[in-house]
Amino acid sequence: MLGIQNAPFLITTGNPMSTIDIGLVGVGKIACDQHLPAIDSSPDFRLVATADPHSRLDGVDGYDSLAAMLNGVPGLQAVAICTPTHLRYSQARIALEHGKGVLLEKPPGATLSEVEDLISQADRQGCPLFAAWHSRFAPGVAAAREWLAEKAIHRVEIEWKEDVRVWHPGQAWIWEPGGMGVFDPGINALSIVTRILPRAFFLREASLQVPSNCQTPIAAELSFSDAQDTPIHAAFDFRQTGPQTWDIHVDTDDGRLSLTHGGSRLVIGRQVVLEAEEREYAGLYARFAELVRAGTSDVDVAPLRHVADAFLYGHREIVDAFVE
Amino acid sequence: MLGIQNAPFLITTGNPMSTIDIGLVGVGKIACDQHLPAIDSSPDFRLVATADPHSRLDGVDGYDSLAAMLNGVPGLQAVAICTPTHLRYSQARIALEHGKGVLLEKPPGATLSEVEDLISQADRQGCPLFAAWHSRFAPGVAAAREWLAEKAIHRVEIEWKEDVRVWHPGQAWIWEPGGMGVFDPGINALSIVTRILPRAFFLREASLQVPSNCQTPIAAELSFSDAQDTPIHAAFDFRQTGPQTWDIHVDTDDGRLSLTHGGSRLVIGRQVVLEAEEREYAGLYARFAELVRAGTSDVDVAPLRHVADAFLYGHREIVDAFVE
C-alpha cells in the first residue's frame, strides 16, 4: 500500500534534512484514512513500522505492541499514536521514556490530568510532544487567525452539525465515557475557534442533550464569553441529516468573517478569500517535523479543557434513545 | 462582631509589616463561619469593607457591589471572594483590573477555562491571585507531605463520606450544574492528596451516582493512577449518617501514613504524630499575606481539574431521587 521502504529516494530528495523514521501505534480507521496517506506524501517522514495487536500493513514491519516495535526498531525517532483515546496515555508514556518524539491524535487524552502528566514527562525527557488538532490545519484557519488578530470582535456563531450515522457508523465507543458524543466532532470546532480568536474564552452556560441509552451528549448548546464579554455561541448536533454544517461566523467592526466547510472556505465581507481542498494531515505532519527537528513540544489543552468544562458545568437533559 | 475598625492596635503590634486592608466580597455562610474569624485574628489583615447586595456586617463599611466598594475605599489592597462559585470570575476580574490582590474561595471557578483566564489576567496586571484550597492548611498536611516526599508509595485510599443534610442544609445549588454534588467536599480531599503525594496522578475509571432529580452526583468511586502505576482509590459519599469520615491512607515501603479527621490527625505506623485543632483559615490567610507582600500568585488548578476529569470520563448511574 505504501511502499515507502522500497522508495529510498524519498530520503534524499525534496528536503535538505534527512527524513524522520516514524512508527505508527494503532492501525485503525483514522490511521488508514489520514495518517498513512499524509506520511506517504510527506517529504519529512518515513514510515518504518507499525504497532497494533490486530492489524498490520503490507510492506511495513508490523509489531504486536509498541514495546516490541521499540525493541525491533531502535533507530525510530518518532511515533504517531492513533489508538483509542483511553490507551493514548500509556502508549505515549512508553514512547517518551524511550526518548521518542510523540504525536497524539485528537483528543490528546481521555482526561486533562493525564495530558498534563505527559507534558511534564516530555519536558523532563526533553522529547517533542505534539497534541495534533487536525482541524487547525484546515486551509482557511491561518488566514482567519491573521485577519482577526487586529479586529474588535462583536459576536461569534459556531454551528457544527453532522449525521453520526454517516460519519461514525458502528462506533459505539462514542457513546461511552471518554467518547465525548457530539463533542468528538465539536472539539474540532473548538480547536479552530481557540486558534483564530485573539482572546481566550470560557463557558457561561451549556445544555447537553443525552440520549436515554447513552453516556455522552448527542447535541449541545454552549454559550461562551471572553474577558471583553464577547458573546460566543456554539450549537453542536449529531442528528443532522441532509446538508452537513461545519461553520464559524465572526462579526467584527470590519465586517463578517465566515470560515465554513470545516475551515476549507473563508469569506470575509462578500469576498471569497480562499476555497481549497482539505489537506489537514499534510500540514499536521509538516508541523510535527518542525517540532521533532527543533526538539520542542506543542500541546494546547484548551479544546479538551472546554469539553471538560461543558461536562462539568453543562445542564443535562435526557432525550430519546439513540438507535443506529 | 468584629470591631476591627475600632482596634487600631492590631495594625501596629504583632507584625513588623503594616497590615493589609482587605475587603470581603460575598457575606454568606462561608464568609461568616470562616473568613471573618480568620481575618479578625490575623496579624496581617484588617477588614475595611464588605460588598454584598443582601448582607452587611456591624461595624464594617458595607457596599452593595464590588464596584461601589472599590470606589468607596480606594486604598483597599486585597479582596477575598466568597460569592457563589459562578460569580467568582466576574468579581475577580474587576478586582484584578483595579490592581488588587485576590483570594478565591474554593473552587476557584465554575470552569477551568475561566480560572485560566484569571491566571493570565493576574499575570498581566502583576497582581497576586490565590486559589485558596482551605483543606491544604489542615494541621497534618505539611508533615504528611514532608514524610511522603522520599517514600515509595504502594497504594492510596481516600474515604470522604459525610451527611449532606447535616453539612449543607437547604443548599439546593449543590445539585445544580457547577455545584459539583459530592465533589464539593470531595474536592477538599483531592486538594489534600494533590498536595501530599510526590507525583501527579490521573483518573483511570470513575462511576458517578446521580440522583434522578439532580444534576450532580451524590456519590462517586474513583480509580486513579500515577506514572508509576500506583493505585489510588477514592470513595466519596454524601449519604453517610452516624460517624463522618474524612480519611486518607497511604501505604508506603516504610509503613502506613493515615491522615484522618479531615487532616487534623496524622498517624504514621502506630505513632500519633499530630492531633490538633482545625485552624485552616488562619493558615490560609497567613499564606495570602505572604503572596500579597511578595506580589506573587498561587493558583493550583489540579483539584478542580480532577473533578472536571471525573465529570468528563466518569460513568453515570441514576440512583434514587434526593429529598432533603
XYZ file of C-alpha atoms in Angstrom:
648
model
C 0.000 0.000 0.000
C 2.683 2.475 0.949
C 5.862 1.004 -0.384
C 7.882 3.659 1.337
C 10.540 1.190 2.365
C 11.102 0.449 -1.331
C 11.451 4.077 -2.259
C 14.664 5.266 -0.637
C 14.844 8.261 -2.956
C 12.323 9.882 -0.659
C 15.060 10.116 1.922
C 17.476 12.054 -0.207
C 15.349 14.290 -2.388
C 12.926 17.094 -1.802
C 14.235 18.043 1.615
C 17.663 19.166 2.674
C 17.244 17.472 6.029
C 17.169 13.720 6.449
C 13.779 12.104 6.823
C 12.479 11.140 10.232
C 11.862 7.451 10.889
C 8.378 7.148 12.331
C 6.269 4.314 13.727
C 2.503 4.209 13.820
C 0.805 2.977 17.010
C -2.736 1.789 16.341
C -3.616 0.880 12.760
C -7.307 1.694 12.741
C -9.657 3.885 10.720
C -8.016 7.266 11.376
C -4.537 5.835 10.761
C -5.536 4.352 7.392
C -7.779 7.226 6.278
C -5.461 10.077 7.195
C -2.080 9.270 8.735
C -0.820 6.796 6.149
C -1.533 8.965 3.087
C -0.077 12.000 4.865
C 3.123 10.180 5.882
C 3.306 8.634 2.414
C 3.340 12.021 0.709
C 5.396 13.777 3.377
C 8.960 14.790 2.469
C 9.777 14.709 6.194
C 8.819 11.248 7.374
C 9.483 7.637 6.519
C 7.118 5.028 7.954
C 9.301 2.191 9.204
C 6.991 0.168 11.437
C 3.553 -0.218 12.945
C 2.408 -1.469 16.350
C -1.036 -2.994 16.639
C -2.065 -6.394 18.048
C -4.844 -6.789 15.469
C -3.677 -5.101 12.294
C -0.612 -4.568 10.126
C 0.207 -3.099 6.723
C 1.635 -4.695 3.608
C 5.244 -3.719 3.096
C 5.752 -2.236 6.567
C 7.271 -4.088 9.522
C 4.397 -4.871 11.873
C 4.725 -5.440 15.615
C 2.083 -6.516 18.115
C 2.921 -3.824 20.621
C 4.763 -0.545 20.989
C 7.320 -2.211 23.266
C 8.060 -4.804 20.579
C 8.332 -2.091 17.922
C 10.736 -0.016 20.028
C 12.807 -3.117 20.617
C 12.747 -4.127 16.957
C 13.499 -0.694 15.524
C 15.905 1.027 17.902
C 16.550 3.831 15.410
C 12.945 5.001 15.454
C 12.795 8.751 16.035
C 9.093 9.403 16.407
C 5.733 7.707 16.869
C 2.203 8.740 15.968
C -0.360 7.466 18.453
C -3.693 6.640 16.840
C -5.063 4.144 19.381
C -8.443 4.618 21.028
C -8.285 7.670 23.304
C -8.123 5.857 26.641
C -4.959 3.980 25.554
C -3.013 7.035 24.403
C -1.523 7.925 27.759
C 0.117 4.535 28.403
C 1.498 4.351 24.865
C 2.776 7.934 24.883
C 4.451 7.394 28.224
C 6.381 4.368 26.939
C 7.447 6.252 23.809
C 8.615 9.272 25.825
C 10.534 7.011 28.214
C 12.391 5.725 25.162
C 13.203 9.263 24.049
C 10.920 9.352 21.006
C 9.030 12.303 19.590
C 5.296 11.722 20.082
C 2.298 12.821 18.026
C -1.059 12.347 19.763
C -4.223 12.134 17.663
C -7.025 14.324 18.984
C -8.104 14.411 21.720
C -4.667 14.060 23.350
C -6.070 12.032 26.235
C -9.146 10.748 27.994
C -8.603 13.252 30.813
C -6.862 16.584 31.239
C -4.735 15.301 34.098
C -3.136 12.537 32.049
C -2.257 15.067 29.336
C -0.682 17.304 31.987
C 1.380 14.345 33.131
C 2.576 13.697 29.572
C 3.539 17.359 29.221
C 5.672 17.040 32.372
C 7.250 13.819 31.167
C 8.055 15.230 27.727
C 9.587 18.226 29.416
C 11.710 16.094 31.746
C 12.838 13.810 28.919
C 13.423 16.673 26.501
C 11.241 14.906 23.924
C 8.932 16.696 21.495
C 5.252 16.084 22.258
C 2.597 17.237 19.793
C -1.136 17.380 20.530
C -2.312 17.266 16.938
C -5.561 19.183 16.437
C -6.057 18.348 12.767
C -8.795 20.925 12.109
C -6.324 23.697 12.916
C -4.596 22.759 9.654
C -7.711 23.327 7.549
C -6.905 25.670 4.641
C -8.627 28.821 5.933
C -7.549 28.739 9.574
C -4.214 30.569 9.355
C -5.663 33.417 7.260
C -8.690 33.726 9.538
C -6.443 33.946 12.573
C -4.307 36.606 10.959
C -7.283 38.721 9.846
C -8.991 38.523 13.255
C -5.870 39.388 15.246
C -6.422 43.140 14.964
C -10.228 43.278 14.869
C -12.769 44.220 17.502
C -14.983 41.155 17.718
C -18.681 41.616 18.377
C -20.094 38.124 18.156
C -19.156 34.559 17.235
C -21.521 31.829 15.987
C -20.383 28.222 15.680
C -22.575 25.627 14.021
C -21.195 22.090 13.868
C -23.871 19.668 12.816
C -23.366 16.300 11.194
C -25.023 12.932 10.856
C -23.423 10.499 13.289
C -24.793 7.557 11.302
C -22.846 8.698 8.235
C -19.566 9.669 9.878
C -19.324 7.218 12.761
C -21.098 4.027 11.692
C -20.890 1.316 14.337
C -18.623 3.391 16.593
C -20.348 2.577 19.865
C -17.384 3.951 21.863
C -18.570 7.455 21.042
C -21.499 6.980 23.444
C -19.359 5.663 26.285
C -17.489 7.774 28.891
C -14.478 9.319 27.163
C -16.133 9.042 23.741
C -17.476 12.567 24.216
C -20.538 12.095 21.961
C -21.166 15.145 19.798
C -18.039 16.727 21.261
C -15.982 14.286 19.192
C -16.641 16.491 16.133
C -17.405 19.532 18.312
C -13.853 19.554 19.695
C -12.674 20.161 16.126
C -14.719 23.364 16.038
C -13.332 24.312 19.440
C -9.791 23.626 18.236
C -10.335 26.097 15.372
C -12.070 28.773 17.433
C -9.413 28.686 20.157
C -6.875 29.156 17.372
C -8.464 32.001 15.378
C -9.887 34.201 18.141
C -7.402 36.647 19.635
C -8.587 36.169 23.211
C -9.256 33.181 25.440
C -12.906 32.463 26.172
C -14.786 30.352 28.649
C -18.167 28.752 29.180
C -21.022 30.698 30.761
C -23.867 28.260 30.205
C -24.407 24.920 28.479
C -27.139 22.423 27.872
C -26.268 18.869 26.901
C -28.845 16.558 25.344
C -28.048 12.996 26.316
C -29.921 10.025 24.798
C -31.522 7.891 27.486
C -29.371 4.898 26.497
C -26.072 6.791 26.202
C -23.453 8.315 28.485
C -22.495 11.196 26.205
C -24.468 14.008 24.530
C -25.942 13.816 21.053
C -26.353 17.591 20.922
C -25.178 20.628 22.872
C -25.801 24.365 23.087
C -22.908 26.327 24.546
C -22.657 29.994 25.480
C -19.155 31.274 25.993
C -17.731 34.689 26.750
C -14.306 36.271 26.929
C -12.721 38.928 29.125
C -14.428 41.589 26.986
C -17.832 39.915 27.311
C -17.975 38.955 23.637
C -20.896 36.557 23.098
C -19.724 33.279 21.576
C -22.380 30.691 20.836
C -21.941 27.123 19.676
C -24.558 24.612 18.522
C -23.380 21.027 18.106
C -25.704 18.364 16.777
C -25.123 14.760 15.732
C -28.634 14.343 14.280
C -28.178 16.482 11.174
C -29.465 14.844 8.021
C -29.223 16.360 4.544
C -26.565 19.071 4.131
C -23.893 18.943 6.822
C -22.743 22.083 8.613
C -19.267 22.888 9.922
C -19.343 26.679 10.014
C -17.929 29.507 12.111
C -19.071 33.126 11.705
C -17.312 36.040 13.387
C -18.845 39.526 13.339
C -16.285 42.286 13.719
C -16.015 46.078 13.470
C -14.737 45.428 9.961
C -17.471 43.078 8.749
C -18.185 39.376 8.962
C -15.682 36.560 8.615
C -17.133 33.170 7.704
C -14.963 30.092 7.934
C -17.146 27.293 6.597
C -16.992 23.723 5.286
C -14.826 22.716 8.247
C -12.363 25.503 7.543
C -11.944 24.911 3.800
C -13.732 28.071 2.714
C -13.012 31.560 4.014
C -15.258 34.504 3.186
C -14.595 37.999 4.503
C -17.349 40.501 3.840
C -18.584 39.457 0.397
C -15.225 38.259 -0.819
C -14.258 34.620 -1.091
C -10.712 34.827 0.234
C -9.945 31.171 -0.006
C -11.574 27.938 -1.098
C -9.279 24.960 -1.083
C -9.194 21.229 -0.870
C -8.801 19.852 2.621
C -5.214 18.718 3.303
C -5.195 18.921 7.078
C -2.924 15.977 7.803
C -0.244 17.175 5.382
C 0.022 20.405 7.370
C -0.148 18.496 10.620
C 2.817 16.287 9.711
C 4.801 19.281 8.452
C 4.299 20.856 11.865
C 5.308 17.630 13.636
C 8.508 17.522 11.577
C 9.338 21.077 12.691
C 8.809 20.100 16.324
C 10.859 16.903 16.096
C 13.749 18.739 14.422
C 13.634 21.601 16.906
C 13.157 19.246 19.846
C 10.205 21.278 21.126
C 6.629 20.468 22.141
C 3.260 21.908 21.135
C 0.459 20.831 23.436
C -2.531 23.113 23.704
C -5.100 21.571 26.020
C -7.642 24.396 25.547
C -10.029 22.450 23.260
C -10.175 19.473 25.630
C -10.485 21.815 28.604
C -13.563 23.379 27.019
C -15.129 19.947 26.611
C -14.352 19.047 30.222
C -15.857 22.380 31.294
C -19.034 21.598 29.358
C -19.339 18.208 31.066
C -18.610 19.837 34.449
C -20.889 22.835 34.111
C -23.479 21.852 31.484
C -27.097 21.091 32.294
C -28.041 17.582 31.148
C -31.383 16.792 29.590
C -32.361 13.247 28.750
C -33.633 12.853 25.186
C -34.804 9.959 23.001
C -32.654 6.849 22.955
C -30.187 6.639 20.097
C -30.609 3.627 17.818
C -28.200 3.410 14.919
C -19.000 41.362 65.840
C -15.555 42.162 64.582
C -14.834 45.634 65.789
C -11.585 45.629 63.888
C -12.006 49.221 62.822
C -12.134 50.172 66.492
C -8.983 48.276 67.343
C -6.175 50.104 65.561
C -3.571 48.468 67.811
C -3.862 45.470 65.547
C -2.140 47.490 62.884
C 0.923 48.303 64.871
C 1.546 45.297 67.066
C 2.325 41.673 66.456
C 3.751 42.146 62.978
C 6.677 44.229 61.816
C 4.956 44.877 58.487
C 1.896 47.041 58.128
C -1.438 45.252 57.907
C -3.132 44.737 54.593
C -6.510 46.434 54.048
C -8.883 43.783 52.769
C -12.472 43.775 51.527
C -14.815 40.812 51.598
C -16.953 40.118 48.519
C -19.980 37.994 49.371
C -21.070 37.918 53.006
C -22.635 34.457 53.169
C -22.190 31.339 55.242
C -18.544 30.605 54.440
C -17.570 34.258 54.938
C -19.204 34.415 58.364
C -18.186 30.933 59.525
C -14.558 31.051 58.423
C -13.252 34.212 56.779
C -14.380 36.756 59.358
C -12.931 34.953 62.388
C -9.704 34.273 60.476
C -9.300 37.898 59.388
C -10.277 39.036 62.879
C -7.470 37.066 64.479
C -4.944 37.623 61.689
C -1.964 39.884 62.420
C -1.703 40.520 58.668
C -5.128 41.787 57.605
C -7.585 44.496 58.517
C -11.153 44.137 57.244
C -12.169 47.567 55.982
C -15.267 46.894 53.889
C -17.697 44.323 52.539
C -19.530 44.072 49.214
C -22.835 42.228 49.105
C -26.229 43.391 47.835
C -28.079 41.460 50.536
C -25.895 41.429 53.615
C -23.534 43.631 55.631
C -21.717 43.486 58.963
C -21.999 45.642 62.069
C -19.062 47.957 62.401
C -17.728 47.415 58.875
C -18.430 49.685 55.893
C -20.862 47.804 53.684
C -21.306 48.322 49.944
C -23.847 46.805 47.589
C -21.301 45.808 44.985
C -17.598 45.298 44.457
C -17.501 48.308 42.104
C -19.019 50.526 44.821
C -16.569 49.167 47.396
C -13.565 49.804 45.153
C -14.832 53.308 44.555
C -15.528 53.957 48.233
C -12.252 52.527 49.552
C -9.558 53.352 47.021
C -6.799 52.258 49.420
C -8.026 48.672 49.503
C -5.129 46.288 48.834
C -6.852 42.942 48.610
C -10.213 41.239 48.343
C -11.451 37.813 49.374
C -14.115 36.465 47.034
C -16.689 34.325 48.805
C -19.620 34.660 46.405
C -21.330 31.629 44.870
C -18.881 29.887 42.538
C -20.380 31.032 39.234
C -19.969 34.706 40.224
C -16.310 34.460 41.219
C -14.862 35.058 37.775
C -16.622 38.379 37.142
C -15.789 39.675 40.618
C -12.162 38.571 40.463
C -11.741 40.163 37.055
C -12.962 43.531 38.332
C -10.681 43.334 41.356
C -7.646 42.411 39.229
C -8.423 45.253 36.803
C -8.200 47.570 39.809
C -4.848 46.149 40.799
C -5.989 44.325 43.922
C -4.695 41.081 45.332
C -7.404 38.411 45.052
C -8.220 35.407 47.198
C -10.674 32.956 45.633
C -12.640 30.613 47.880
C -12.605 27.024 46.630
C -13.297 26.040 43.931
C -11.611 28.978 42.171
C -14.211 28.993 39.388
C -17.139 27.242 37.807
C -14.951 26.122 34.907
C -11.249 25.513 34.335
C -11.137 27.920 31.411
C -12.303 30.899 33.443
C -9.649 30.161 36.056
C -7.020 30.030 33.298
C -8.224 33.427 32.125
C -7.875 34.849 35.654
C -4.342 33.440 35.876
C -3.464 35.271 32.636
C -5.048 38.487 33.841
C -3.293 38.371 37.205
C -0.043 37.767 35.392
C -0.595 40.705 33.014
C -1.628 43.016 35.852
C 1.135 41.843 38.172
C -1.482 41.199 40.865
C -1.313 38.334 43.351
C -4.038 35.735 42.776
C -4.581 32.974 45.324
C -6.720 29.883 44.759
C -7.358 29.087 48.395
C -7.739 25.345 48.991
C -8.523 25.536 52.703
C -8.068 21.821 53.413
C -4.410 22.117 52.438
C -3.980 24.134 55.623
C -5.292 21.356 57.861
C -2.808 20.657 60.691
C -1.352 17.378 59.404
C -0.947 18.199 55.710
C 2.513 19.781 55.742
C 4.029 16.971 57.845
C 2.364 14.303 55.690
C 3.746 15.916 52.541
C 7.223 16.054 54.002
C 7.184 12.450 55.195
C 5.860 11.118 51.879
C 8.325 13.047 49.732
C 11.014 10.364 49.944
C 8.856 7.248 50.216
C 7.962 4.585 47.667
C 4.182 4.635 47.631
C 2.313 1.380 47.122
C -1.320 2.352 47.498
C -3.584 5.240 48.450
C -7.113 5.008 49.870
C -9.299 8.085 50.205
C -12.616 7.927 52.012
C -14.612 11.146 52.181
C -18.116 10.462 53.422
C -20.430 12.928 55.084
C -24.101 13.634 55.587
C -25.203 16.308 53.138
C -28.284 17.021 55.253
C -26.076 17.976 58.203
C -23.404 19.979 56.391
C -25.359 21.570 53.546
C -28.920 22.079 54.780
C -31.096 23.802 52.190
C -28.157 24.332 49.782
C -30.015 23.360 46.606
C -27.231 24.866 44.442
C -25.091 21.841 45.246
C -27.339 19.724 42.982
C -27.244 22.149 40.079
C -24.549 22.325 37.346
C -21.429 23.840 38.886
C -22.500 22.784 42.393
C -20.491 19.577 41.908
C -22.602 17.459 44.297
C -20.425 15.176 46.428
C -17.360 16.706 44.793
C -17.997 19.852 46.820
C -16.488 18.082 49.854
C -14.600 15.619 47.620
C -12.530 18.400 46.102
C -11.183 19.073 49.603
C -9.832 15.523 49.700
C -8.384 15.977 46.224
C -6.767 19.257 47.275
C -5.001 17.415 50.113
C -3.978 14.374 48.083
C -2.577 16.501 45.229
C -0.565 18.305 47.890
C 0.843 15.390 49.874
C 1.640 12.860 47.141
C 5.017 13.346 45.481
C 3.762 12.595 41.960
C 0.865 13.792 39.852
C -1.922 11.287 39.293
C -4.862 10.984 36.950
C -8.180 9.229 36.611
C -8.393 5.748 35.126
C -12.019 4.950 35.854
C -14.939 6.529 37.674
C -18.544 5.864 38.469
C -20.822 8.703 39.486
C -24.145 8.051 41.211
C -26.563 10.803 40.281
C -29.985 11.120 41.952
C -32.786 11.053 39.384
C -33.851 14.589 40.338
C -30.337 16.106 40.438
C -27.652 17.230 38.004
C -24.680 16.327 40.178
C -23.539 13.104 41.867
C -24.408 12.128 45.427
C -21.619 9.521 45.477
C -18.585 8.610 43.408
C -15.976 5.873 43.141
C -12.734 6.972 41.504
C -9.690 4.959 40.487
C -6.586 6.992 39.777
C -3.054 6.078 38.886
C 0.266 7.865 38.516
C 3.222 7.488 36.179
C 4.432 4.584 38.347
C 1.053 2.850 38.209
C 0.364 3.402 41.904
C -3.268 2.515 42.624
C -5.129 5.442 44.165
C -8.746 4.883 45.101
C -11.307 7.394 46.310
C -14.816 6.829 47.629
C -16.967 9.926 48.085
C -20.435 9.696 49.578
C -22.913 12.327 50.678
C -25.288 9.809 52.297
C -23.168 8.970 55.326
C -25.095 9.010 58.580
C -23.578 8.394 62.014
C -19.799 8.899 62.231
C -18.431 11.033 59.414
C -15.305 10.027 57.509
C -12.645 12.307 56.000
C -9.663 9.973 55.850
C -6.651 9.360 53.625
C -4.410 6.305 53.997
C -1.110 5.921 52.172
C 0.772 2.604 52.214
C 4.492 3.004 51.652
C 7.693 0.970 51.803
C 8.113 2.445 55.287
C 4.638 1.690 56.642
C 1.252 3.343 56.546
C 0.503 7.022 56.856
C -3.037 7.919 57.904
C -4.219 11.490 57.648
C -7.698 11.444 59.153
C -10.422 13.730 60.526
C -10.056 15.989 57.503
C -6.312 16.331 58.026
C -6.381 17.102 61.756
C -4.860 13.801 62.847
C -1.700 12.271 61.439
C -0.642 8.736 62.307
C 2.489 7.138 60.870
C 2.865 3.443 61.607
C 1.468 3.183 65.123
C 2.569 6.603 66.228
C 0.237 9.551 66.529
C 2.461 12.241 65.049
C -0.001 15.053 65.333
C -3.512 15.692 66.556
C -4.520 19.301 66.535
C -7.477 21.605 66.409
C -8.503 22.656 62.909
C -7.307 26.196 62.123
C -7.297 26.004 58.331
C -8.340 29.558 57.571
C -5.670 31.045 59.854
C -3.022 29.287 57.780
C -4.786 30.218 54.576
C -4.762 33.936 55.416
C -1.129 33.769 56.517
C -0.315 32.357 53.084
C -2.381 35.036 51.351
C -0.452 37.714 53.269
C 2.829 36.224 52.033
C 1.571 36.320 48.460
C 0.239 39.881 48.664
C 3.508 41.131 50.178
C 5.623 39.271 47.631
C 3.311 40.223 44.766
C 3.126 36.610 43.561
C 0.299 34.211 42.734
C -0.500 30.684 43.853
C -3.155 29.021 41.695
C -3.096 25.256 41.523
C -5.981 24.065 39.342
C -5.207 20.362 39.874
C -8.087 19.653 42.309
C -10.674 21.272 40.005
C -9.112 19.553 37.007
C -9.624 16.186 38.693
C -13.285 16.989 39.247
C -13.715 18.057 35.620
C -11.987 14.846 34.537
C -14.415 12.814 36.631
C -17.390 14.557 35.019
C -15.822 14.090 31.577
C -14.757 10.491 31.949
C -16.966 9.049 34.696
C -19.772 6.574 34.082
C -23.100 7.953 35.334
C -25.660 5.796 37.071
C -29.047 7.149 38.028
C -29.954 6.445 41.663
C -32.865 7.310 43.969
C -34.075 10.888 43.985
C -32.649 13.041 46.741
C -35.199 14.557 49.086
C -33.803 16.686 51.863
